[in-house]
PDB file of C-alpha atoms in Angstrom:
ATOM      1  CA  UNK M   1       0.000   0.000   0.000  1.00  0.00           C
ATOM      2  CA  UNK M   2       1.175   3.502  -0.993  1.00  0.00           C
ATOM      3  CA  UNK M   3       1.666   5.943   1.727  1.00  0.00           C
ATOM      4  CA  UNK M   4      -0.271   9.664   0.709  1.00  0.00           C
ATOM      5  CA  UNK M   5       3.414  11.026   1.998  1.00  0.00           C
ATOM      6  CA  UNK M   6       5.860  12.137  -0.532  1.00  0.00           C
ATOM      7  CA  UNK M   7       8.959  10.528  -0.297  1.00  0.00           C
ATOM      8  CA  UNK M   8      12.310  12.038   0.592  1.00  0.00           C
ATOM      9  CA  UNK M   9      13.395  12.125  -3.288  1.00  0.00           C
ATOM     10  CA  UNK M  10      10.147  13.029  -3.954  1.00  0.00           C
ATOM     11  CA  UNK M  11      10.251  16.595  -1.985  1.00  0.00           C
ATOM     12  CA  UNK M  12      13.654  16.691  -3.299  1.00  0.00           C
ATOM     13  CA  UNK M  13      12.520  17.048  -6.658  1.00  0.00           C
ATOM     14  CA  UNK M  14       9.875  19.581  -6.051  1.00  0.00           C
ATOM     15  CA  UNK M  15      12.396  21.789  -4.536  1.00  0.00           C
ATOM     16  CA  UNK M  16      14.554  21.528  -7.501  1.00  0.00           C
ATOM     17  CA  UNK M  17      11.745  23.065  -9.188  1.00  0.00           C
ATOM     18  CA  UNK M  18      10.647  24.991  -6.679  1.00  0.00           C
ATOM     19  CA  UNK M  19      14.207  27.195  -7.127  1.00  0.00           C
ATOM     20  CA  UNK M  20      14.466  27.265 -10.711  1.00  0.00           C
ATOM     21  CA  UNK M  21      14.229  30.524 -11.682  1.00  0.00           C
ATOM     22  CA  UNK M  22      17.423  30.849  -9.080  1.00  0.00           C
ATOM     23  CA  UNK M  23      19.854  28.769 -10.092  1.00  0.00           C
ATOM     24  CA  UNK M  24      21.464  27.013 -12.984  1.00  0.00           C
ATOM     25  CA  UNK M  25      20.671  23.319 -12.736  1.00  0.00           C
ATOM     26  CA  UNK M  26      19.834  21.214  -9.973  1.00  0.00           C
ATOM     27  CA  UNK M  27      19.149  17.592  -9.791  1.00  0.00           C
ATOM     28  CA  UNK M  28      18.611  14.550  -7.434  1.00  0.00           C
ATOM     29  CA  UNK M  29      21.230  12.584  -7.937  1.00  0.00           C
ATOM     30  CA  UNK M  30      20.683   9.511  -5.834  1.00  0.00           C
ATOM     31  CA  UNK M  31      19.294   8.214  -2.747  1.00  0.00           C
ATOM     32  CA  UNK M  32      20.880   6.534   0.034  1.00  0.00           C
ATOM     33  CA  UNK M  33      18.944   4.297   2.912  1.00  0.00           C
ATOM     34  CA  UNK M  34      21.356   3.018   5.524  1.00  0.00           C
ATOM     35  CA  UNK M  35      20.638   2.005   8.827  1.00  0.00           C
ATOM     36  CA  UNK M  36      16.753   3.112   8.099  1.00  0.00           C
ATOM     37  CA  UNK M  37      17.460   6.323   7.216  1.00  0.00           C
ATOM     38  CA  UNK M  38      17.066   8.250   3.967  1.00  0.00           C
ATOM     39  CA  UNK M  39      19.588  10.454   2.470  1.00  0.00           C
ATOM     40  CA  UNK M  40      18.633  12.360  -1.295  1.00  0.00           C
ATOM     41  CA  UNK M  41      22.308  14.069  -2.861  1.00  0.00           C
ATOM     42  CA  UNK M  42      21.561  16.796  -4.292  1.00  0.00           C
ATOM     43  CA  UNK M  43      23.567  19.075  -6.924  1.00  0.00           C
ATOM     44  CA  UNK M  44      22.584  22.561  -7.975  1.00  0.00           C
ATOM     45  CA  UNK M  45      25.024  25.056  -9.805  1.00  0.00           C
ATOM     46  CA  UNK M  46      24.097  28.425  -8.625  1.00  0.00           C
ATOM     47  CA  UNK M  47      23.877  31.489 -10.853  1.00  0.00           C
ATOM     48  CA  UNK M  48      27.693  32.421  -9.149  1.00  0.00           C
ATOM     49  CA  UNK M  49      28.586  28.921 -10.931  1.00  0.00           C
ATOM     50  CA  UNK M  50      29.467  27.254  -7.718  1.00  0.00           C
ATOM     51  CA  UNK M  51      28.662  23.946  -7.537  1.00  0.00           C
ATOM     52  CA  UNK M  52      26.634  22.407  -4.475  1.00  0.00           C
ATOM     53  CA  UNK M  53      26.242  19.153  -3.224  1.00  0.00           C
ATOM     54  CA  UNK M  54      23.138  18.924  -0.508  1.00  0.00           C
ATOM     55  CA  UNK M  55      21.527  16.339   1.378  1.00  0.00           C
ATOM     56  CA  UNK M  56      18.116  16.029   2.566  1.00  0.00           C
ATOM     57  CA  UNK M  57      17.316  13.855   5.352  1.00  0.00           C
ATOM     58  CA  UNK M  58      14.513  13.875   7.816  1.00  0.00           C
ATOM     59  CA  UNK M  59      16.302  16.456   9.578  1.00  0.00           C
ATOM     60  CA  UNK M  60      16.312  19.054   6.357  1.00  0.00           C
ATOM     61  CA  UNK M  61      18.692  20.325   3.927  1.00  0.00           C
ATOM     62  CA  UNK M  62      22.482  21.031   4.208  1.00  0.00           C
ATOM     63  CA  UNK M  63      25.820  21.459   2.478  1.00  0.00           C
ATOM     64  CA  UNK M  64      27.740  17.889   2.666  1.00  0.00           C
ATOM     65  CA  UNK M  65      30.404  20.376   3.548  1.00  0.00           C
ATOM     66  CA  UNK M  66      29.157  21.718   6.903  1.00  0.00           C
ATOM     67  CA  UNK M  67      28.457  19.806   9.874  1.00  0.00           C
ATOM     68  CA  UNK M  68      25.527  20.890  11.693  1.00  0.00           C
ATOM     69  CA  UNK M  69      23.928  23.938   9.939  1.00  0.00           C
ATOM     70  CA  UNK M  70      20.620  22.283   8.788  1.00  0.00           C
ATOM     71  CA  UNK M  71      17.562  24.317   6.766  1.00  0.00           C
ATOM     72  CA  UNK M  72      13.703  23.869   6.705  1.00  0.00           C
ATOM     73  CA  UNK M  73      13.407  23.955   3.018  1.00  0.00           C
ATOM     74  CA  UNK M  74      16.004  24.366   0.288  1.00  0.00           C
ATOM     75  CA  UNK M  75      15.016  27.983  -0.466  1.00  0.00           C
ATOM     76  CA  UNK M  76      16.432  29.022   3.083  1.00  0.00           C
ATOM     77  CA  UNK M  77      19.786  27.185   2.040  1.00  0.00           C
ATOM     78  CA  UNK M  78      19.973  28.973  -1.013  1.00  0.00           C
ATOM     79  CA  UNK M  79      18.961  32.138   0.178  1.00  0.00           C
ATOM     80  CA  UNK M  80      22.248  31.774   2.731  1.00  0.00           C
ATOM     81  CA  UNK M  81      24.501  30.213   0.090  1.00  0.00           C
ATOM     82  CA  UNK M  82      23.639  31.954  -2.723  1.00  0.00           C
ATOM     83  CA  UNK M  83      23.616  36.402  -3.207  1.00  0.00           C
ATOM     84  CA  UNK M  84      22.528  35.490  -6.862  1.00  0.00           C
ATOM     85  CA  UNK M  85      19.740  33.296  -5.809  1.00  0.00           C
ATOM     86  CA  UNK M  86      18.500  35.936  -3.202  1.00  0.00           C
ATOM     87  CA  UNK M  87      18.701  38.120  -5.798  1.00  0.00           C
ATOM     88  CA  UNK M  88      16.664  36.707  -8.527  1.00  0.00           C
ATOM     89  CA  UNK M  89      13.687  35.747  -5.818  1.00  0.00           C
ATOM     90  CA  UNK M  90      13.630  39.093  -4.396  1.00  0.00           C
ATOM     91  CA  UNK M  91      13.827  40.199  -8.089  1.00  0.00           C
ATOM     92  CA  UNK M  92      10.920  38.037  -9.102  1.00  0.00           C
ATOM     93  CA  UNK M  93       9.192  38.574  -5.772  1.00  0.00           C
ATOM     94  CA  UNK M  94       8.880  42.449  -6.353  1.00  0.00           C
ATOM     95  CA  UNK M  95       7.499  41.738  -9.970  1.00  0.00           C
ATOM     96  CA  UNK M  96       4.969  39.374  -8.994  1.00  0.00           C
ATOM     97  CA  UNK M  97       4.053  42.320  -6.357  1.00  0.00           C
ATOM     98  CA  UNK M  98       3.565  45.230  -8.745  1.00  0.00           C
ATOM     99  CA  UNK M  99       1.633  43.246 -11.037  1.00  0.00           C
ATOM    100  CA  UNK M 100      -0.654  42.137  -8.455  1.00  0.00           C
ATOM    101  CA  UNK M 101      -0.638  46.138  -7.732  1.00  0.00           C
ATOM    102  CA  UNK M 102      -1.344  47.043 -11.680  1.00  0.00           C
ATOM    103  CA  UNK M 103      -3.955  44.785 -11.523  1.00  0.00           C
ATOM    104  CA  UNK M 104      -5.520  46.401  -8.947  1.00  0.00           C
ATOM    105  CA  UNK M 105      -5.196  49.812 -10.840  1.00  0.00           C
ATOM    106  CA  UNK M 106      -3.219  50.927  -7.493  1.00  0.00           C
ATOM    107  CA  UNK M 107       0.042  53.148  -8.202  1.00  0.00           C
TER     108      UNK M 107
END
């Protein structure tokens, strides 16, 4: 029987797309289950062309580089990791926000 929960990969994936319009790629690249527990490997190139490898576990998103310094959702990484990222959401943020406003007829 299928569970109604997404899997780990499964938010993994929706993340990646989630993030688009801030990076250059990203991609599950595998997942890992040892001892019970799920690990998804991430990679995203960032608009800065740095390349990131992240897990997501049940505990959230990190760099594989740090030790301890764990994030909700993958946007928070990126917004952290990333001034181009941060950049092009606040960018696309503040669009979405005067269109709303145009729509509106407000100036």
């Amino acid at each position: 029987m299928r569970s109604d929960t997404p899997s780990l990969r499964d938010e993994a994936e929706l993340s990646c797309k989630d993030v688009s319009v801030g990076i250059q790629r990203g991609a599950v690249i595998n997942t890992d289950v040892r001892r019970g527990a799920e690990t998804v490997h991430i990679s995203i190139v960032t608009l800065e062309q740095t390349a990131l490898r992240i897990l997501l576990t049940t505990s959230g998103y990190k760099l594989d580089s740090e030790e301890d310094m764990w994030h909700e959702t993958l946007h928070q990484l990126l917004m952290e990791s990333s001034p181009g990222y941060k950049r092009k959401f606040t960018d696309s943020l503040t669009e979405k926000l005067l269109d709303l406003q145009r729509e509106r007829g407000e100036d």
